[in-house]
N, CA, C and O atoms as a GROMACS GRO file, in nm:
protein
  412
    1UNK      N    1   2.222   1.072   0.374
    1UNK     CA    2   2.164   0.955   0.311
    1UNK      C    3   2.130   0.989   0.166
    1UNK      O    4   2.077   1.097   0.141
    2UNK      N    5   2.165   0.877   0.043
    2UNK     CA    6   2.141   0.903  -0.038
    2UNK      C    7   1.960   0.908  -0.116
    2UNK      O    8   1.868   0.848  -0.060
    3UNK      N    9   1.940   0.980  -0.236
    3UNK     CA   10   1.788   0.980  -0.242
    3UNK      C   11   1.799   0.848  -0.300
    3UNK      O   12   1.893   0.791  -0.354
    4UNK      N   13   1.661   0.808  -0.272
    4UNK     CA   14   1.579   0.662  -0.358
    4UNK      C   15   1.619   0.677  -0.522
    4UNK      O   16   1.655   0.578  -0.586
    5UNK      N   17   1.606   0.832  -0.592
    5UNK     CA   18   1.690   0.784  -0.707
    5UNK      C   19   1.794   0.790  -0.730
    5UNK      O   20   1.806   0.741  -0.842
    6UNK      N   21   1.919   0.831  -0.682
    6UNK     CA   22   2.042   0.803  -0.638
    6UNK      C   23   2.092   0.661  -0.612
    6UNK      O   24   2.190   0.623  -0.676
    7UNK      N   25   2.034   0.581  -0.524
    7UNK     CA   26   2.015   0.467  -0.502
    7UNK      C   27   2.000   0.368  -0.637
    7UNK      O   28   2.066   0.279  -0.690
    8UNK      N   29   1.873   0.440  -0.659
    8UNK     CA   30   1.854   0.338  -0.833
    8UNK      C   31   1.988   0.411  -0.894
    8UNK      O   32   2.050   0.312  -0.935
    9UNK      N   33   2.022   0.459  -0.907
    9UNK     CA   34   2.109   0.462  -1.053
    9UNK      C   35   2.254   0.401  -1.003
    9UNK      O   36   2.331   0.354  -1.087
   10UNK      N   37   2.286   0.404  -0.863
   10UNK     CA   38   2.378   0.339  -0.864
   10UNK      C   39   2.367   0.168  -0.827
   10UNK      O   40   2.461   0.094  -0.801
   11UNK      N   41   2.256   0.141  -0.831
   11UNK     CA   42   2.233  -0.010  -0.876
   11UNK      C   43   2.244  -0.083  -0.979
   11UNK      O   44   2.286  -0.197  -1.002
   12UNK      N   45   2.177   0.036  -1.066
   12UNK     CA   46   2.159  -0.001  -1.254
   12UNK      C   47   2.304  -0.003  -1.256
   12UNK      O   48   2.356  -0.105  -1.300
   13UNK      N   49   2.404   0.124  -1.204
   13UNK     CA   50   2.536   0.093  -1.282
   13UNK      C   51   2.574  -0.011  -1.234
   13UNK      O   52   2.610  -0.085  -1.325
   14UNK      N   53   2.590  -0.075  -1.097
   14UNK     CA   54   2.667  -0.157  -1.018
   14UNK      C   55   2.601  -0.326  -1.087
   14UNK      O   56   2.635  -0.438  -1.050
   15UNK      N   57   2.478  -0.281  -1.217
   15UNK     CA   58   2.457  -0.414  -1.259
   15UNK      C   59   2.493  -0.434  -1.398
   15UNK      O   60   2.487  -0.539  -1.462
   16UNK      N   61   2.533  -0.311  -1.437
   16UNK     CA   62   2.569  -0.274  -1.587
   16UNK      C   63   2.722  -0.315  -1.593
   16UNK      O   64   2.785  -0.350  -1.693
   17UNK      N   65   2.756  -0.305  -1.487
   17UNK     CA   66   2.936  -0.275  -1.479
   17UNK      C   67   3.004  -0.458  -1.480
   17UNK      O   68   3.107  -0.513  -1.518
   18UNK      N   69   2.844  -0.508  -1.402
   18UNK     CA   70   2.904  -0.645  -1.357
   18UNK      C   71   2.823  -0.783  -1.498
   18UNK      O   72   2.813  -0.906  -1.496
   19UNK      N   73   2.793  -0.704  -1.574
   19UNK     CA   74   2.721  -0.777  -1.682
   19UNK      C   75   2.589  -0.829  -1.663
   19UNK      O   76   2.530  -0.881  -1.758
   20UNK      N   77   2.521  -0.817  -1.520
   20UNK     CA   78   2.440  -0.860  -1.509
   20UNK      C   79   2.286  -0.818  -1.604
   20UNK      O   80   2.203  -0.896  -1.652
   21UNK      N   81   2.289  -0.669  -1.605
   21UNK     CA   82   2.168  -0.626  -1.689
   21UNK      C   83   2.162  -0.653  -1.829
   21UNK      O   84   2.051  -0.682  -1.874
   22UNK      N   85   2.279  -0.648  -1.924
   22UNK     CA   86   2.286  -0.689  -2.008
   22UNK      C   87   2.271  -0.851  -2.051
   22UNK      O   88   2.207  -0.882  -2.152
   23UNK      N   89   2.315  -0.921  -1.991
   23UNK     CA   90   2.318  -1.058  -1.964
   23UNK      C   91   2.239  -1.187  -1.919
   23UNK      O   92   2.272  -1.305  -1.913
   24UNK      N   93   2.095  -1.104  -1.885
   24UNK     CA   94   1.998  -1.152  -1.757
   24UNK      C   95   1.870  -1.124  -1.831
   24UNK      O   96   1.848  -1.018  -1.889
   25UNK      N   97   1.785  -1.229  -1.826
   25UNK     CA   98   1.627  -1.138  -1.841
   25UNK      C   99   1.542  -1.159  -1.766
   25UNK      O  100   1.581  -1.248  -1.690
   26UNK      N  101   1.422  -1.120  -1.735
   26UNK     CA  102   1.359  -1.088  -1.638
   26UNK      C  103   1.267  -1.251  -1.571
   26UNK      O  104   1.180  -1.268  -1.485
   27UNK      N  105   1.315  -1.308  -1.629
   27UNK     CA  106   1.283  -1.455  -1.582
   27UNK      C  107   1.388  -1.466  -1.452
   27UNK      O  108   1.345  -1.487  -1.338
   28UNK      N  109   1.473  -1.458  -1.468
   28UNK     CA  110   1.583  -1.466  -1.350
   28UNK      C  111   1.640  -1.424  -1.309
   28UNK      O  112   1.749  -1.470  -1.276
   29UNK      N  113   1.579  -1.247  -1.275
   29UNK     CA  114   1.534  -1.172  -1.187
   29UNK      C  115   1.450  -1.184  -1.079
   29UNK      O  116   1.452  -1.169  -0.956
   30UNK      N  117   1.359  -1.225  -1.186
   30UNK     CA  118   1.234  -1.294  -1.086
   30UNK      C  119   1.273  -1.395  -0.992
   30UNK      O  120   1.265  -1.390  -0.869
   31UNK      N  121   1.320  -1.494  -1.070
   31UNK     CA  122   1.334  -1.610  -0.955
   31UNK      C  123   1.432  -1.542  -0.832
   31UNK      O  124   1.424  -1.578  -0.715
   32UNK      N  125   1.503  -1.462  -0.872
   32UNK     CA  126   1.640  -1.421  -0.770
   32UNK      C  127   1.497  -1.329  -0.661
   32UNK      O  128   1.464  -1.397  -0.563
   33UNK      N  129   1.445  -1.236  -0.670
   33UNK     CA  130   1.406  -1.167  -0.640
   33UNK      C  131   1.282  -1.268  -0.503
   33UNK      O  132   1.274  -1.243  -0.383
   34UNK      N  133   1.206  -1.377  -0.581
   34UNK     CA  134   1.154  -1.468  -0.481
   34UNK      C  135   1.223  -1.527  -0.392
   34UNK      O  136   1.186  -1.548  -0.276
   35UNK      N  137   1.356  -1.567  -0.452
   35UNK     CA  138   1.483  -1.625  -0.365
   35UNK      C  139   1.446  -1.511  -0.218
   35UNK      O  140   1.404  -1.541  -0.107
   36UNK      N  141   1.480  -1.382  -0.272
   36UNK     CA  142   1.492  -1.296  -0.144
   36UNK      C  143   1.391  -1.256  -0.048
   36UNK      O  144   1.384  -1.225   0.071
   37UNK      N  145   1.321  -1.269  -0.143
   37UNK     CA  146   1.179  -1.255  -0.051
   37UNK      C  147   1.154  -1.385   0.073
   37UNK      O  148   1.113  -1.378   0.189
   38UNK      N  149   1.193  -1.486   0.000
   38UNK     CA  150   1.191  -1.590   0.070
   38UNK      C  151   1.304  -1.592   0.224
   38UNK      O  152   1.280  -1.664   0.321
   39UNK      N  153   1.392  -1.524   0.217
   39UNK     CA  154   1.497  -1.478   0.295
   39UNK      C  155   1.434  -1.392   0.354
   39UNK      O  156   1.430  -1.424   0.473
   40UNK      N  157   1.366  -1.266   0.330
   40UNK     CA  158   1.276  -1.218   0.401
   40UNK      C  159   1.239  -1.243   0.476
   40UNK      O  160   1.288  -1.215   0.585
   41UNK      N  161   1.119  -1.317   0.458
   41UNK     CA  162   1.027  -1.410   0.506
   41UNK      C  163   1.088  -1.504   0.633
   41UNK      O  164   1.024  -1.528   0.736
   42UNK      N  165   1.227  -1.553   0.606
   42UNK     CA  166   1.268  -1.626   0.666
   42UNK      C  167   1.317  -1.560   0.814
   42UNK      O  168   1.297  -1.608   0.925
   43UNK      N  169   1.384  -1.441   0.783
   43UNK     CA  170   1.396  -1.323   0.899
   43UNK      C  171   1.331  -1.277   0.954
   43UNK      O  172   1.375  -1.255   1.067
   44UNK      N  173   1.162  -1.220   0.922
   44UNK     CA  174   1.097  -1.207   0.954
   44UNK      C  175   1.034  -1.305   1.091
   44UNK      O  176   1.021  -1.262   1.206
   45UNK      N  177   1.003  -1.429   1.050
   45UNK     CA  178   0.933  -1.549   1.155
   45UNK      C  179   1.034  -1.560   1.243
   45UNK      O  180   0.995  -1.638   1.329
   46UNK      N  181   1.176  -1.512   1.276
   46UNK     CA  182   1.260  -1.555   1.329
   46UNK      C  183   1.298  -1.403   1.418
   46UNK      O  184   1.372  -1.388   1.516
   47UNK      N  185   1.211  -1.296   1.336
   47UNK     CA  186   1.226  -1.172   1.400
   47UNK      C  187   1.354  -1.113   1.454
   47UNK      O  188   1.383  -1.073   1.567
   48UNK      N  189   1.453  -1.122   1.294
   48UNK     CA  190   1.559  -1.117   1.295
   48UNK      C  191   1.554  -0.960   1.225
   48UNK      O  192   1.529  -0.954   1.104
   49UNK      N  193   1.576  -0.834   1.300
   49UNK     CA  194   1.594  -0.691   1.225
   49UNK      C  195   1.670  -0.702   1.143
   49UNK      O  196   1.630  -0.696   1.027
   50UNK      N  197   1.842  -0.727   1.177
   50UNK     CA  198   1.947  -0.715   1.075
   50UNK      C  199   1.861  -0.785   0.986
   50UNK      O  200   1.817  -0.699   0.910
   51UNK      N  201   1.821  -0.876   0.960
   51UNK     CA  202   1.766  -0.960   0.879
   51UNK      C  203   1.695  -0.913   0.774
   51UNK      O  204   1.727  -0.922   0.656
   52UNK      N  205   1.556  -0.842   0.839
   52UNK     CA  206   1.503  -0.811   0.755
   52UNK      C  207   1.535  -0.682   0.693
   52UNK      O  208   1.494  -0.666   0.578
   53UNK      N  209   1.605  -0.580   0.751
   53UNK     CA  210   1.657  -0.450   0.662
   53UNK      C  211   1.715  -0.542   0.563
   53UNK      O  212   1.655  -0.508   0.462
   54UNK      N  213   1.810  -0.655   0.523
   54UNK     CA  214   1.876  -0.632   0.469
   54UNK      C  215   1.828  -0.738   0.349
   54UNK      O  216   1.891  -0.750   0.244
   55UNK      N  217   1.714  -0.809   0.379
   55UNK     CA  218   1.624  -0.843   0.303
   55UNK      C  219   1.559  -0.741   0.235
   55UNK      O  220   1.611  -0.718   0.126
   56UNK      N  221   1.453  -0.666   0.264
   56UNK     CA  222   1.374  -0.606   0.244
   56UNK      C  223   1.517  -0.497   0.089
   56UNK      O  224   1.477  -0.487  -0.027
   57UNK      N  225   1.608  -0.458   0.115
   57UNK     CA  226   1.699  -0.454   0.074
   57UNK      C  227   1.748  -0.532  -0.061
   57UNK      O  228   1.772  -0.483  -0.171
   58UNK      N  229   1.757  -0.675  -0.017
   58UNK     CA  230   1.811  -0.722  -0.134
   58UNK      C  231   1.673  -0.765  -0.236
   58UNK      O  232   1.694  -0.788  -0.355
   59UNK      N  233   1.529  -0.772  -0.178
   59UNK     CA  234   1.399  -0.755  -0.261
   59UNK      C  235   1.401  -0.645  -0.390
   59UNK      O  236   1.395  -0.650  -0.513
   60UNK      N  237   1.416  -0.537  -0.278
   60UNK     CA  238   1.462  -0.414  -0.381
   60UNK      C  239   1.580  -0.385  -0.477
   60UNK      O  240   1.583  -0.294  -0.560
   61UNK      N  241   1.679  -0.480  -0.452
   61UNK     CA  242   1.767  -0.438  -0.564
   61UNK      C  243   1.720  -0.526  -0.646
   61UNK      O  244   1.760  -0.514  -0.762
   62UNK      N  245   1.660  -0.597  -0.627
   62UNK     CA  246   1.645  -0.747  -0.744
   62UNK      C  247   1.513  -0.691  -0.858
   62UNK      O  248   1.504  -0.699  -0.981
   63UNK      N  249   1.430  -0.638  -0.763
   63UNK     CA  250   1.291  -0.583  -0.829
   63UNK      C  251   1.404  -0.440  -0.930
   63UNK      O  252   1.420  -0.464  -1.050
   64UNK      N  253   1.456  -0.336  -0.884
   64UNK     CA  254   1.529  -0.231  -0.977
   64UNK      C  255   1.559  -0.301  -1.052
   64UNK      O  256   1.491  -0.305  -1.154
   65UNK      N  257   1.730  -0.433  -1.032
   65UNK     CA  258   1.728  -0.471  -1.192
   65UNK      C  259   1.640  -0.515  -1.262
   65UNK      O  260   1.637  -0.500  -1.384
   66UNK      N  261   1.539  -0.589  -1.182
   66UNK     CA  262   1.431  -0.676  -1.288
   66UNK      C  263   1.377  -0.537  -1.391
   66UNK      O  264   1.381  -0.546  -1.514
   67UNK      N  265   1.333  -0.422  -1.327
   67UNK     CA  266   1.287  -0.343  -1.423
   67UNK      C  267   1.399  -0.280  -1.542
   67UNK      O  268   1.365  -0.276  -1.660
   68UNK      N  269   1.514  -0.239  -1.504
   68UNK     CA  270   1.614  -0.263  -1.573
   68UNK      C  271   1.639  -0.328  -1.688
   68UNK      O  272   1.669  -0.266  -1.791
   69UNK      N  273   1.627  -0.473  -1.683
   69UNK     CA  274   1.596  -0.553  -1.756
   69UNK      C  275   1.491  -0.520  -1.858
   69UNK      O  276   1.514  -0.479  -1.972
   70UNK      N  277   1.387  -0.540  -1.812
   70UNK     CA  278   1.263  -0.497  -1.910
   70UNK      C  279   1.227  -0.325  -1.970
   70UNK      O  280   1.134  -0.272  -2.030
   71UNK      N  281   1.350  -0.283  -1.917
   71UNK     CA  282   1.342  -0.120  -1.954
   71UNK      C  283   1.192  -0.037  -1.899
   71UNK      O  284   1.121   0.041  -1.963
   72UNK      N  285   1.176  -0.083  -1.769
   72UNK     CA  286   1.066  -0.002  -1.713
   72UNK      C  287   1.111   0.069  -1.586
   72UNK      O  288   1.215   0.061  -1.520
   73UNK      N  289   0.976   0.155  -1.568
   73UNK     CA  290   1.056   0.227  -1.434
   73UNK      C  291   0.979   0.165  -1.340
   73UNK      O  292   0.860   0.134  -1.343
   74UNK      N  293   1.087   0.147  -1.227
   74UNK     CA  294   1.020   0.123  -1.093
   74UNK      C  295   0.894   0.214  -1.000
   74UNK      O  296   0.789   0.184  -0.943
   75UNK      N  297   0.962   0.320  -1.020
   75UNK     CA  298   0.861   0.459  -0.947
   75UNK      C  299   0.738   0.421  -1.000
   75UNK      O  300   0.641   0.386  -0.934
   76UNK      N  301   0.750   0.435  -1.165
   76UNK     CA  302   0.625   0.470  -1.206
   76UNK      C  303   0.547   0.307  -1.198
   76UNK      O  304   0.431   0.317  -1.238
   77UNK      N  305   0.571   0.213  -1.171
   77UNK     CA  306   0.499   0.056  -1.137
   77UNK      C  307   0.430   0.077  -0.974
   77UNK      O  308   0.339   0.004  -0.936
   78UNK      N  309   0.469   0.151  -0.916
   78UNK     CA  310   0.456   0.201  -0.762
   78UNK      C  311   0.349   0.266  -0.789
   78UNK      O  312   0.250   0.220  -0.733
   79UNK      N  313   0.328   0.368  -0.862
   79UNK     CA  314   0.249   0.494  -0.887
   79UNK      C  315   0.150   0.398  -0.993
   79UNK      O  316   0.092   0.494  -1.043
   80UNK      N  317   0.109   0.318  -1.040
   80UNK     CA  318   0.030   0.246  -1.103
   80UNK      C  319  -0.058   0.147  -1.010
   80UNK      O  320  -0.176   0.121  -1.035
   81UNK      N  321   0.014   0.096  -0.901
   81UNK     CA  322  -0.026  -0.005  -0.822
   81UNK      C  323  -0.131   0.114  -0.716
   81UNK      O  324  -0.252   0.106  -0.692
   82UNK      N  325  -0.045   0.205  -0.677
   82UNK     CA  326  -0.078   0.339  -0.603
   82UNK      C  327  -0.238   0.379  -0.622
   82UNK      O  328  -0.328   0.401  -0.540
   83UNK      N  329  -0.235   0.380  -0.784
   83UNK     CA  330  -0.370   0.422  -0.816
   83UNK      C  331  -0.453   0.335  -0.855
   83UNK      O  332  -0.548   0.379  -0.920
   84UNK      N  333  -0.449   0.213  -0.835
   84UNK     CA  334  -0.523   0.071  -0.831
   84UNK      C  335  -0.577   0.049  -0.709
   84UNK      O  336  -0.673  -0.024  -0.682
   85UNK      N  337  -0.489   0.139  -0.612
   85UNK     CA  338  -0.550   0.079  -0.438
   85UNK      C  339  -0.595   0.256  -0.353
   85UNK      O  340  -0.634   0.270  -0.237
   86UNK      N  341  -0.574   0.354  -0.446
   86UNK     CA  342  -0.587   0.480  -0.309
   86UNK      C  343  -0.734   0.520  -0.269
   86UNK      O  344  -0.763   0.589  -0.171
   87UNK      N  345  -0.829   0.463  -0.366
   87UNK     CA  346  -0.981   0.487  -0.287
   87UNK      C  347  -1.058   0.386  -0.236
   87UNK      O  348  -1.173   0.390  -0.193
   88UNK      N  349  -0.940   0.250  -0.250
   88UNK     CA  350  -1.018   0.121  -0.163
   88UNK      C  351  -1.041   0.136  -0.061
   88UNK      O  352  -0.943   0.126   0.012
   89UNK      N  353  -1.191   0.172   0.016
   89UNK     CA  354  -1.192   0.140   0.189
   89UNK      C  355  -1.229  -0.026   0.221
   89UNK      O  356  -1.284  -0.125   0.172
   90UNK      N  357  -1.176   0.011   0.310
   90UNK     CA  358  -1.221  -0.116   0.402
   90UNK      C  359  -1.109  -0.090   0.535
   90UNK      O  360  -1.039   0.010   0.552
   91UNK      N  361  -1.116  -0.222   0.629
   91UNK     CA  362  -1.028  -0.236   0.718
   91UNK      C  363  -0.941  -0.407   0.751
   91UNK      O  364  -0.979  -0.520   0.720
   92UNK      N  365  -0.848  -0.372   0.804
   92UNK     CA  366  -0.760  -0.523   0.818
   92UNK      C  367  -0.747  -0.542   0.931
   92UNK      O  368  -0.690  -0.474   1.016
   93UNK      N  369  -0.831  -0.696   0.944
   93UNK     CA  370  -0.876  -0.723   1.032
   93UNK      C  371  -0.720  -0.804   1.153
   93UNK      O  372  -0.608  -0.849   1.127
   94UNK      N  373  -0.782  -0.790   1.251
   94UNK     CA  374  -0.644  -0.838   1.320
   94UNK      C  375  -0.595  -1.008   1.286
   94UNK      O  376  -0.510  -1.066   1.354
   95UNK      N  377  -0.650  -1.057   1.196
   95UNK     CA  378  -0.614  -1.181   1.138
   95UNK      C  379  -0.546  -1.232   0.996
   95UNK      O  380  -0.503  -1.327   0.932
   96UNK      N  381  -0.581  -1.051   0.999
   96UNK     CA  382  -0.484  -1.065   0.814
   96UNK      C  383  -0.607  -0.980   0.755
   96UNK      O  384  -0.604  -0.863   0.715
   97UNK      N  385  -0.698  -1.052   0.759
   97UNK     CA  386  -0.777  -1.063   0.593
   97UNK      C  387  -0.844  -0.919   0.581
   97UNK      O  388  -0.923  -0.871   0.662
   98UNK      N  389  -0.805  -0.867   0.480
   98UNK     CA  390  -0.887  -0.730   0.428
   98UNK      C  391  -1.062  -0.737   0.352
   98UNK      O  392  -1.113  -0.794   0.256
   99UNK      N  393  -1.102  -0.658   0.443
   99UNK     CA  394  -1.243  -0.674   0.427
   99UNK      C  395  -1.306  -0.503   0.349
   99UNK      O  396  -1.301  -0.392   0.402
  100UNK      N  397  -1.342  -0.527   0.260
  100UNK     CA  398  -1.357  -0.399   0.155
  100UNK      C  399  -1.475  -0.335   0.226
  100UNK      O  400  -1.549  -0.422   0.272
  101UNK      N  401  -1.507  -0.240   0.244
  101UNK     CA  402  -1.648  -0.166   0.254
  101UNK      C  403  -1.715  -0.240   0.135
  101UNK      O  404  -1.674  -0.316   0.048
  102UNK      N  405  -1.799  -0.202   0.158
  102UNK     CA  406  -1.946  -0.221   0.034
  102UNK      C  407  -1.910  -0.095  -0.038
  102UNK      O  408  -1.843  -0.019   0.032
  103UNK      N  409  -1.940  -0.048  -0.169
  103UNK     CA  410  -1.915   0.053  -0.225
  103UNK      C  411  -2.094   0.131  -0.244
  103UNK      O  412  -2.109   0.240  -0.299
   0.00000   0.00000   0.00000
């Protein structure tokens, strides 16, 4: 299996090659990228696996080019979000909703 950055770089090329990164800005990325999520989503309630690997999938290639686009890195947006959430306690409750400790 190939690594996660292996993966990215042969996305960036496979979007470079097809004009898309050059051609595209991150406005409609975005929308493409909700498109998929929404497909997601749609696999998901329907508890469709193929579905959602291959959602969850096309989320991620859409989010790589979007950063692409804007010349940022993906990893490091992960590793930013990462350290926005790694000393939040609390617990999630079996209804969804995240309930913070008191600090």
């Amino acid at each position: 299996m190939a690594t996660y950055a292996d993966l990215e770089m042969d996305i960036v090329r496979w979007a470079e090659a097809r004009k898309i990164i050059p051609n595209s800005n991150p406005q409609t990325q975005l929308l493409k990228a909700v498109s998929e999520l929404g497909e997601l989503a749609d696999a998901t309630i329907k508890k469709d696996a193929e579905g959602m690997i291959d959602g969850v999938g096309d989320v991620m290639v859409c989010l790589i080019i979007y950063c692409a686009v804007l010349d940022i890195n993906l990893v490091n947006c992960m590793g930013w979000a990462y350290d926005e959430i790694k000393d939040r306690k609390g617990t999630l409750l079996a209804n969804g909703v995240f309930v913070k400790d008191e600090a």
